[in-house]
GROMACS .gro file of C-alpha atoms in nm:
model
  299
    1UNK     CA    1  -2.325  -0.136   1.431
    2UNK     CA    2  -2.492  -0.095   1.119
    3UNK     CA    3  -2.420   0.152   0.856
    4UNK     CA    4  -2.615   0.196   0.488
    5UNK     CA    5  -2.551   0.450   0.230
    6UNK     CA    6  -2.492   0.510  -0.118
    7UNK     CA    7  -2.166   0.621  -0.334
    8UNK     CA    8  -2.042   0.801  -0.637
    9UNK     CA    9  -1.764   0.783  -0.851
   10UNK     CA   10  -1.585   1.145  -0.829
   11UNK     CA   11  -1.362   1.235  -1.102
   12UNK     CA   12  -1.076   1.234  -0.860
   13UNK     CA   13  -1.081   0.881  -0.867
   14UNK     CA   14  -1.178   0.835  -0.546
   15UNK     CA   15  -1.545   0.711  -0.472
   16UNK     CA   16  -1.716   0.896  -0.184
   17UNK     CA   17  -1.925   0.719   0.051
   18UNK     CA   18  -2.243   0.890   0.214
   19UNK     CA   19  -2.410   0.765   0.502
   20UNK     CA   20  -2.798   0.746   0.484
   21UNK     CA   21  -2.897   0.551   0.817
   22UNK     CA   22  -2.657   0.428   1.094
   23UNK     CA   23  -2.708   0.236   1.400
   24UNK     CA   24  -2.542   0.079   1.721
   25UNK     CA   25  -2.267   0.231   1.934
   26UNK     CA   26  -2.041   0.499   1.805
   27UNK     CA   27  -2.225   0.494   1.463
   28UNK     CA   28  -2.183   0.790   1.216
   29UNK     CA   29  -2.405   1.032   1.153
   30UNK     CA   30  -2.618   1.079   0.863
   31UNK     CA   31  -2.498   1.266   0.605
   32UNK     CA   32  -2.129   1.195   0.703
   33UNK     CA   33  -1.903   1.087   0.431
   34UNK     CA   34  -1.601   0.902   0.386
   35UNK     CA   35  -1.336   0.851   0.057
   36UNK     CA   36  -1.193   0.579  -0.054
   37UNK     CA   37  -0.972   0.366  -0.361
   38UNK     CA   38  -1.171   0.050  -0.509
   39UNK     CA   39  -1.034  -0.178  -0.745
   40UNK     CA   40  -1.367  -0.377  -0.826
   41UNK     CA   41  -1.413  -0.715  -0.674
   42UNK     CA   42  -1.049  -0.718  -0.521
   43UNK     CA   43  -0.933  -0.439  -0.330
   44UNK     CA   44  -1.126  -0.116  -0.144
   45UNK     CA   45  -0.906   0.129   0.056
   46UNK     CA   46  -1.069   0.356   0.265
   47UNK     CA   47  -0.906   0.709   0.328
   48UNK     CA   48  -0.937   0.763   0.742
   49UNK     CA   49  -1.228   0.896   0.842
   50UNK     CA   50  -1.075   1.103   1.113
   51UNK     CA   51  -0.855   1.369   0.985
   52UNK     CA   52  -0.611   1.302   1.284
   53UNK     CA   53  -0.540   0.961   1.199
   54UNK     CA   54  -0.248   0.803   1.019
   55UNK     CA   55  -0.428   0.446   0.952
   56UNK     CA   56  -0.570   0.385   0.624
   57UNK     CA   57  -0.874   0.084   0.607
   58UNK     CA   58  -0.774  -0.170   0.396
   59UNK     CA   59  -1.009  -0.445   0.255
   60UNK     CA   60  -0.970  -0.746   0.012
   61UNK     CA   61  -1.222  -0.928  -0.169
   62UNK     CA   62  -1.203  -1.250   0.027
   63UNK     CA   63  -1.035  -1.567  -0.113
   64UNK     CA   64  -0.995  -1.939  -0.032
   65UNK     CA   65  -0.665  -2.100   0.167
   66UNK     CA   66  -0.417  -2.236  -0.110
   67UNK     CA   67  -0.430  -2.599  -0.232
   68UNK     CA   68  -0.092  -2.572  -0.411
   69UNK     CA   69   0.235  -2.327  -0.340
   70UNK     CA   70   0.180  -1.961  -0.279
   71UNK     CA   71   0.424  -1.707  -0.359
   72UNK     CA   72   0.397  -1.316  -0.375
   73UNK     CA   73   0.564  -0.971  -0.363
   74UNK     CA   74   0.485  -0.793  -0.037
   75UNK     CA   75   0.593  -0.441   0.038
   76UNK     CA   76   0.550  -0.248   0.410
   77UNK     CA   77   0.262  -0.010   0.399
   78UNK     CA   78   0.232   0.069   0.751
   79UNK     CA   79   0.561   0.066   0.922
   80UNK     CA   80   0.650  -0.032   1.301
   81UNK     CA   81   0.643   0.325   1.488
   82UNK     CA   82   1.004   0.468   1.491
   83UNK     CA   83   1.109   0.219   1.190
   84UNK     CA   84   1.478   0.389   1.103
   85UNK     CA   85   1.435   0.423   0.640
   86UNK     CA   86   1.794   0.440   0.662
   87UNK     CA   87   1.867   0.100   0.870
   88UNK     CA   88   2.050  -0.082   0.585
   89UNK     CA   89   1.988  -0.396   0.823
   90UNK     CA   90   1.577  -0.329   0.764
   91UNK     CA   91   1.419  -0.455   0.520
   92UNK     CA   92   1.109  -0.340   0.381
   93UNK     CA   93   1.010  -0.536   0.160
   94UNK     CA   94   1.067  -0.878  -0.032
   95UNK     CA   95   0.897  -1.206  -0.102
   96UNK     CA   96   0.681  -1.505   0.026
   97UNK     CA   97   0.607  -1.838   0.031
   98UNK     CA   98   0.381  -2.053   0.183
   99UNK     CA   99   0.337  -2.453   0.130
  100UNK     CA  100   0.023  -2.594   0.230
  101UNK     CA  101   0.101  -2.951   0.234
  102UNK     CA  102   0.427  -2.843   0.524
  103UNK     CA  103   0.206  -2.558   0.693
  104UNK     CA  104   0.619  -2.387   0.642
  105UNK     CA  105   0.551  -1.996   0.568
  106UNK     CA  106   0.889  -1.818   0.457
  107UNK     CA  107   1.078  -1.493   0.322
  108UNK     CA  108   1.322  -1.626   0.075
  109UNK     CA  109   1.411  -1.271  -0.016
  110UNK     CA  110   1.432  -0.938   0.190
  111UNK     CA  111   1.524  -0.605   0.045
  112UNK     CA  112   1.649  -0.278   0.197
  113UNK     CA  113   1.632   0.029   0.009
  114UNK     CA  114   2.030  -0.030  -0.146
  115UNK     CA  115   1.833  -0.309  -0.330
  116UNK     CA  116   2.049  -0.568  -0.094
  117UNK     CA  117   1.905  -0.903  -0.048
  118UNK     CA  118   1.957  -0.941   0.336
  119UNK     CA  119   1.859  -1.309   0.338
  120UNK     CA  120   1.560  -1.588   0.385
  121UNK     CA  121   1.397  -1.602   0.706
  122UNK     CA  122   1.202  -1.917   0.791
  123UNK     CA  123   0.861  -1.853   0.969
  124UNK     CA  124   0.714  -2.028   1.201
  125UNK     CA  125   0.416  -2.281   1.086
  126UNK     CA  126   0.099  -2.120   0.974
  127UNK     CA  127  -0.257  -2.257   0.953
  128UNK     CA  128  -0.555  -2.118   0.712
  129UNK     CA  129  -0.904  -2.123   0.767
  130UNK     CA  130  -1.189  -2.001   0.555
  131UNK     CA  131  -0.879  -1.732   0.332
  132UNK     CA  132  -0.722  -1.621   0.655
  133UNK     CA  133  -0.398  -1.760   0.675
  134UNK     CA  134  -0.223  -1.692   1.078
  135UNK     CA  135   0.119  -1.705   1.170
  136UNK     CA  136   0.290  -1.624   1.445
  137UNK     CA  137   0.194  -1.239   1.516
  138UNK     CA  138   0.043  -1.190   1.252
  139UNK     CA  139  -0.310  -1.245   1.002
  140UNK     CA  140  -0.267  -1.262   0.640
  141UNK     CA  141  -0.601  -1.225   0.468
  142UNK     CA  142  -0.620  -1.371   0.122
  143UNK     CA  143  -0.758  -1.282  -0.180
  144UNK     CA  144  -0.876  -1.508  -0.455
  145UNK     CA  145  -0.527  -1.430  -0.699
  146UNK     CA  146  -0.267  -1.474  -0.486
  147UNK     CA  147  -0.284  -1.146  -0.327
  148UNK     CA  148  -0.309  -1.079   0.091
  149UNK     CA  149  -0.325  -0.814   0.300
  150UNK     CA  150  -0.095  -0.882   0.619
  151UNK     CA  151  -0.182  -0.735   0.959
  152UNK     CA  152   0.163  -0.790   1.175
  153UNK     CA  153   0.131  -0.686   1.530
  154UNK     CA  154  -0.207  -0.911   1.641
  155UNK     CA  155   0.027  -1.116   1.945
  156UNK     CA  156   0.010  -0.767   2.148
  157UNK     CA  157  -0.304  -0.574   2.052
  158UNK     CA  158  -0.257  -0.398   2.391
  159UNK     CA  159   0.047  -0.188   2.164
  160UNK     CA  160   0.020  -0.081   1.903
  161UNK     CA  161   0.371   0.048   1.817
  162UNK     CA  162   0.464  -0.296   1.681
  163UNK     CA  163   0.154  -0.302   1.426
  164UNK     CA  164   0.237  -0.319   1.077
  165UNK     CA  165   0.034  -0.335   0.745
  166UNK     CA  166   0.176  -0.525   0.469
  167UNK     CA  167   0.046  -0.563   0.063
  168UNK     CA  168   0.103  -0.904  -0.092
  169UNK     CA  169   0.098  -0.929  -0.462
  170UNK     CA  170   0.114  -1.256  -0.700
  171UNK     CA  171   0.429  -1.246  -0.831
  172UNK     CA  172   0.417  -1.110  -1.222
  173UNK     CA  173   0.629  -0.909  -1.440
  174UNK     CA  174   0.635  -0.565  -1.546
  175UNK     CA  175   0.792  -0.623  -1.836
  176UNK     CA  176   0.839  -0.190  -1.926
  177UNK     CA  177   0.767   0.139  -1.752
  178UNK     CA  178   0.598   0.213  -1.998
  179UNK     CA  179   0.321  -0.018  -1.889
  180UNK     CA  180   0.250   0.211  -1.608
  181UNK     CA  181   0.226   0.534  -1.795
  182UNK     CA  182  -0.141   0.694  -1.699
  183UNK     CA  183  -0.331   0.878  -1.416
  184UNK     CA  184  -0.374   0.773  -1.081
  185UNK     CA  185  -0.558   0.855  -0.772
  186UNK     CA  186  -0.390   0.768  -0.453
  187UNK     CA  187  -0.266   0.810  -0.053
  188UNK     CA  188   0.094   0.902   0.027
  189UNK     CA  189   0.201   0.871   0.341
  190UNK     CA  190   0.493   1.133   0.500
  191UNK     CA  191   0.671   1.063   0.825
  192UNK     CA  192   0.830   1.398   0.814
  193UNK     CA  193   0.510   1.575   0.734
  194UNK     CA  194   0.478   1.810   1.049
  195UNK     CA  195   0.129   1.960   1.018
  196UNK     CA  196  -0.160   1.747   0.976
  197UNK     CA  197  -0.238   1.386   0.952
  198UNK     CA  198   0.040   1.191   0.763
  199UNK     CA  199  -0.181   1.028   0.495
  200UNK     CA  200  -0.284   1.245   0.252
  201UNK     CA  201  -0.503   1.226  -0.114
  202UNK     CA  202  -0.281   1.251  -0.407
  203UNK     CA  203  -0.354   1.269  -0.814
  204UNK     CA  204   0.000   1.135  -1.032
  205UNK     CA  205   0.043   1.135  -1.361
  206UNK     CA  206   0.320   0.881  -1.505
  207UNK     CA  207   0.440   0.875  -1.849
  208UNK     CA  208   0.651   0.650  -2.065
  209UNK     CA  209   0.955   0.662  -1.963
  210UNK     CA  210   0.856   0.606  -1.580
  211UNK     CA  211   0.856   0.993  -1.445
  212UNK     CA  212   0.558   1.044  -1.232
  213UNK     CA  213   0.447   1.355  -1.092
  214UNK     CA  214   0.215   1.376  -0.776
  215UNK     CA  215  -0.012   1.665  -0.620
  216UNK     CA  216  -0.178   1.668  -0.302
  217UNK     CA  217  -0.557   1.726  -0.336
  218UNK     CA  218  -0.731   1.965  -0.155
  219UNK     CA  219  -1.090   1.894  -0.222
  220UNK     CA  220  -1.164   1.536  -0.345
  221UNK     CA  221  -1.519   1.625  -0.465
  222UNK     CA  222  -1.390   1.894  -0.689
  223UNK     CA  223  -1.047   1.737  -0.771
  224UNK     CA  224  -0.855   2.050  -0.645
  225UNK     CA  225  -0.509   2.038  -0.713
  226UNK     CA  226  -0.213   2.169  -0.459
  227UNK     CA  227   0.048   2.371  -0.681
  228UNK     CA  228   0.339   2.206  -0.429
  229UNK     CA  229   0.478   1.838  -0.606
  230UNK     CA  230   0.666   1.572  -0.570
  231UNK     CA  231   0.888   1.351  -0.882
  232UNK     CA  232   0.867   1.036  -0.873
  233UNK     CA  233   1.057   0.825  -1.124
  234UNK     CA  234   1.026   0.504  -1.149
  235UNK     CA  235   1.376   0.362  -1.322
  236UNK     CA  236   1.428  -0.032  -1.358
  237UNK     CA  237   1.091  -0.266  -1.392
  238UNK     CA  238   1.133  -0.628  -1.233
  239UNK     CA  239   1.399  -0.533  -1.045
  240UNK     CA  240   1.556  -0.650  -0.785
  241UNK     CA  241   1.286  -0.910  -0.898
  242UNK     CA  242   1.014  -0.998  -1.095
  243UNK     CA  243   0.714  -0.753  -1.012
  244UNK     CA  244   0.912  -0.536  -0.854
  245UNK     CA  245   1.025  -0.157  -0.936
  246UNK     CA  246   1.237   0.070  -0.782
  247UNK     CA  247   1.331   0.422  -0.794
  248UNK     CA  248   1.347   0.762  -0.646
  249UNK     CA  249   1.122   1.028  -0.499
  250UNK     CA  250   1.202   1.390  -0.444
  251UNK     CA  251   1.058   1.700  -0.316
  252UNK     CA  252   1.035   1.995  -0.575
  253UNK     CA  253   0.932   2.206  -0.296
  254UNK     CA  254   1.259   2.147  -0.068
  255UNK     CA  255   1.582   2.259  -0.281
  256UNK     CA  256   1.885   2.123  -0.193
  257UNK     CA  257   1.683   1.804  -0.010
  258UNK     CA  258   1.819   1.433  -0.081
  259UNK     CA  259   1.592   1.206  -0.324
  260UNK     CA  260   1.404   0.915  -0.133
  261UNK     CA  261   1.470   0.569  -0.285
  262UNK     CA  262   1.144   0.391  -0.377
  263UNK     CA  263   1.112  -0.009  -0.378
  264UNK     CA  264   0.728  -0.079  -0.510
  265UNK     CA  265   0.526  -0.360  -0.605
  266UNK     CA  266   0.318  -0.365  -0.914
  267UNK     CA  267  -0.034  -0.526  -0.995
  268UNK     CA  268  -0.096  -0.471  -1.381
  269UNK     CA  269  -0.471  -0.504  -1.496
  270UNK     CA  270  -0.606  -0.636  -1.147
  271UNK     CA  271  -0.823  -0.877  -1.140
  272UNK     CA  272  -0.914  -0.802  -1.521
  273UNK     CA  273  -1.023  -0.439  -1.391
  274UNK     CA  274  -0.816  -0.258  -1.665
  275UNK     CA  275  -0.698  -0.086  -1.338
  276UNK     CA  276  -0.285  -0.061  -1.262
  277UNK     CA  277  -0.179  -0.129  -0.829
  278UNK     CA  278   0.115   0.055  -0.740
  279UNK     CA  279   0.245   0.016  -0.350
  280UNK     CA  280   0.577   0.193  -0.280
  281UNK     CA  281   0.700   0.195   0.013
  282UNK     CA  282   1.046   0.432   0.111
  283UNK     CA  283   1.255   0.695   0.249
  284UNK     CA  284   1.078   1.035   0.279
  285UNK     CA  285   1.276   1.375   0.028
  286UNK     CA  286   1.246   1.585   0.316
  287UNK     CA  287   1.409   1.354   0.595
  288UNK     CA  288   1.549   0.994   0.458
  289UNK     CA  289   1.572   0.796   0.845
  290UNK     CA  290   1.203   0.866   0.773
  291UNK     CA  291   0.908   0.671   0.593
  292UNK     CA  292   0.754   0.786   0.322
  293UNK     CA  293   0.478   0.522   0.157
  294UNK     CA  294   0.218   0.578  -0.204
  295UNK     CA  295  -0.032   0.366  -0.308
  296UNK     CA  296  -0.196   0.476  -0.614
  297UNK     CA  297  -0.455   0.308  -0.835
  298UNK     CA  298  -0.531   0.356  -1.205
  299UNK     CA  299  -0.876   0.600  -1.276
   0.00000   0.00000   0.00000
């Protein structure tokens, strides 16, 4: 298949993406268009293109296998079908290492949403060729700063219940919430949402002090607002390590409902871009066995 078009940067902070010729099997139509998040030179997320799909389209600037020690920050984007948010045996998300001299890939810390360490887990041997780095069920695809995407799941792609998406991070510190304070375009993700796809466009504003509020947008051309929000505040930076924050999420529009925790990993200034990374991944307001996950990206 191949697909040309052009884009445009929408105030929104999305960029829209309009097809102008398409060919091949199942190719889109002309005049079709599609939204997405861009960090420049690192990281494009596309919005999915059909409006009954949960499964965003993530893509990394491709990088080079590591010469020397890897570590990152990786949080769950995309969670195993029927994940329990509530399992305090689950974690969801932690960090990684990888030596390239032993081929030894491991998770010397896991963390459920109580902020408990649950333990390292040894992995088994991994091998990288050409920034795509495979282990055993799964495909981590670098990026040239230390950053991957991981695709878990690839040992049965005849089920896809087991498939999880996974954001790595290089491993740096937030220092102060205060360093996130600014607006944001993202996709929040609802496993208690009932009508409609789960993934959804958002617009959050955070200030100083680390409250964010989010609104679902209607119309990402026009940057229409819902009037329904959610809080978000995000309460201790670098914790319960460095690059790490976690908080709390709640549901203005559900009274009475029990806040979400939040554990999220942090990308300031990516790649030089001037541009904050936020991935959160955590229990959902409205129902807290279920997942709730926000990615959002400076304007």
């Amino acid at each position: 298949m191949t697909v040309e078009g052009t884009y445009e940067e929408l105030t929104s902070g999305f960029l829209k993406l309009t097809v102008s010729s398409a060919s091949g099997a199942n190719a889109p139509h002309v005049g079709d268009a599609a939204y997405a998040l861009n960090v420049p030179g690192y990281v494009f997320i596309l919005k999915p293109m059909d409006p009954g799909s949960d499964q965003i389209i993530p893509m990394v600037k491709s990088g080079s296998c590591p010469t020397s020690n890897l570590s990152a920050n990786w949080v769950t984007v995309t969670a195993e079908r029927g994940m329990n948010a509530s399992d305090s045996n689950q974690d969801f998300y932690g960090t990684f290492t990888f030596d390239p001299a032993s081929s030894q890939a491991s998770l010397p810390s896991r963390y459920n949403f109580d902020q408990t360490d649950l333990g390292s887990l040894s992995l088994p041997p991994g091998s990288c060729n050409e920034g795509v780095l495979t282990l055993t069920g799964a495909d981590m695809f670098l990026t040239d700063n230390g950053g991957a995407i991981v695709h878990l799941g690839v040992d049965t792609p005849s089920d896809p219940s087991d498939d999880q998406i996974i954001f790595g991070f290089a491993q740096q510190s937030i220092g102060d919430v205060a360093n996130l304070a600014g607006d944001y375009a993202g996709l929040a993700f609802d496993g208690n949402r009932t009508s409609g796809t789960g993934i959804f466009p958002v617009s959050i504003t955070c200030d100083n002090a680390g409250n964010c509020t989010g609104k679902g947008i209607v119309d990402i051309d026009t940057n229409t607002l819902t009037n329904e929000s959610v809080d978000i505040t995000l309460s201790t930076a670098d914790n319960p390590s460095t690059g790490f924050i976690t908080g709390t999420v709640i549901d203005t529009n559900q009274p009475g409902s029990t806040p979400g925790k939040l554990g999220c990993v942090v990308n300031l200034n990516a790649q030089g871009s001037g541009k904050n990374i936020i991935s959160c991944v955590g229990q959902s307001p409205g129902d807290n066995t279920k997942i709730f996950n926000i990615l959002f990206i400076s304007k």
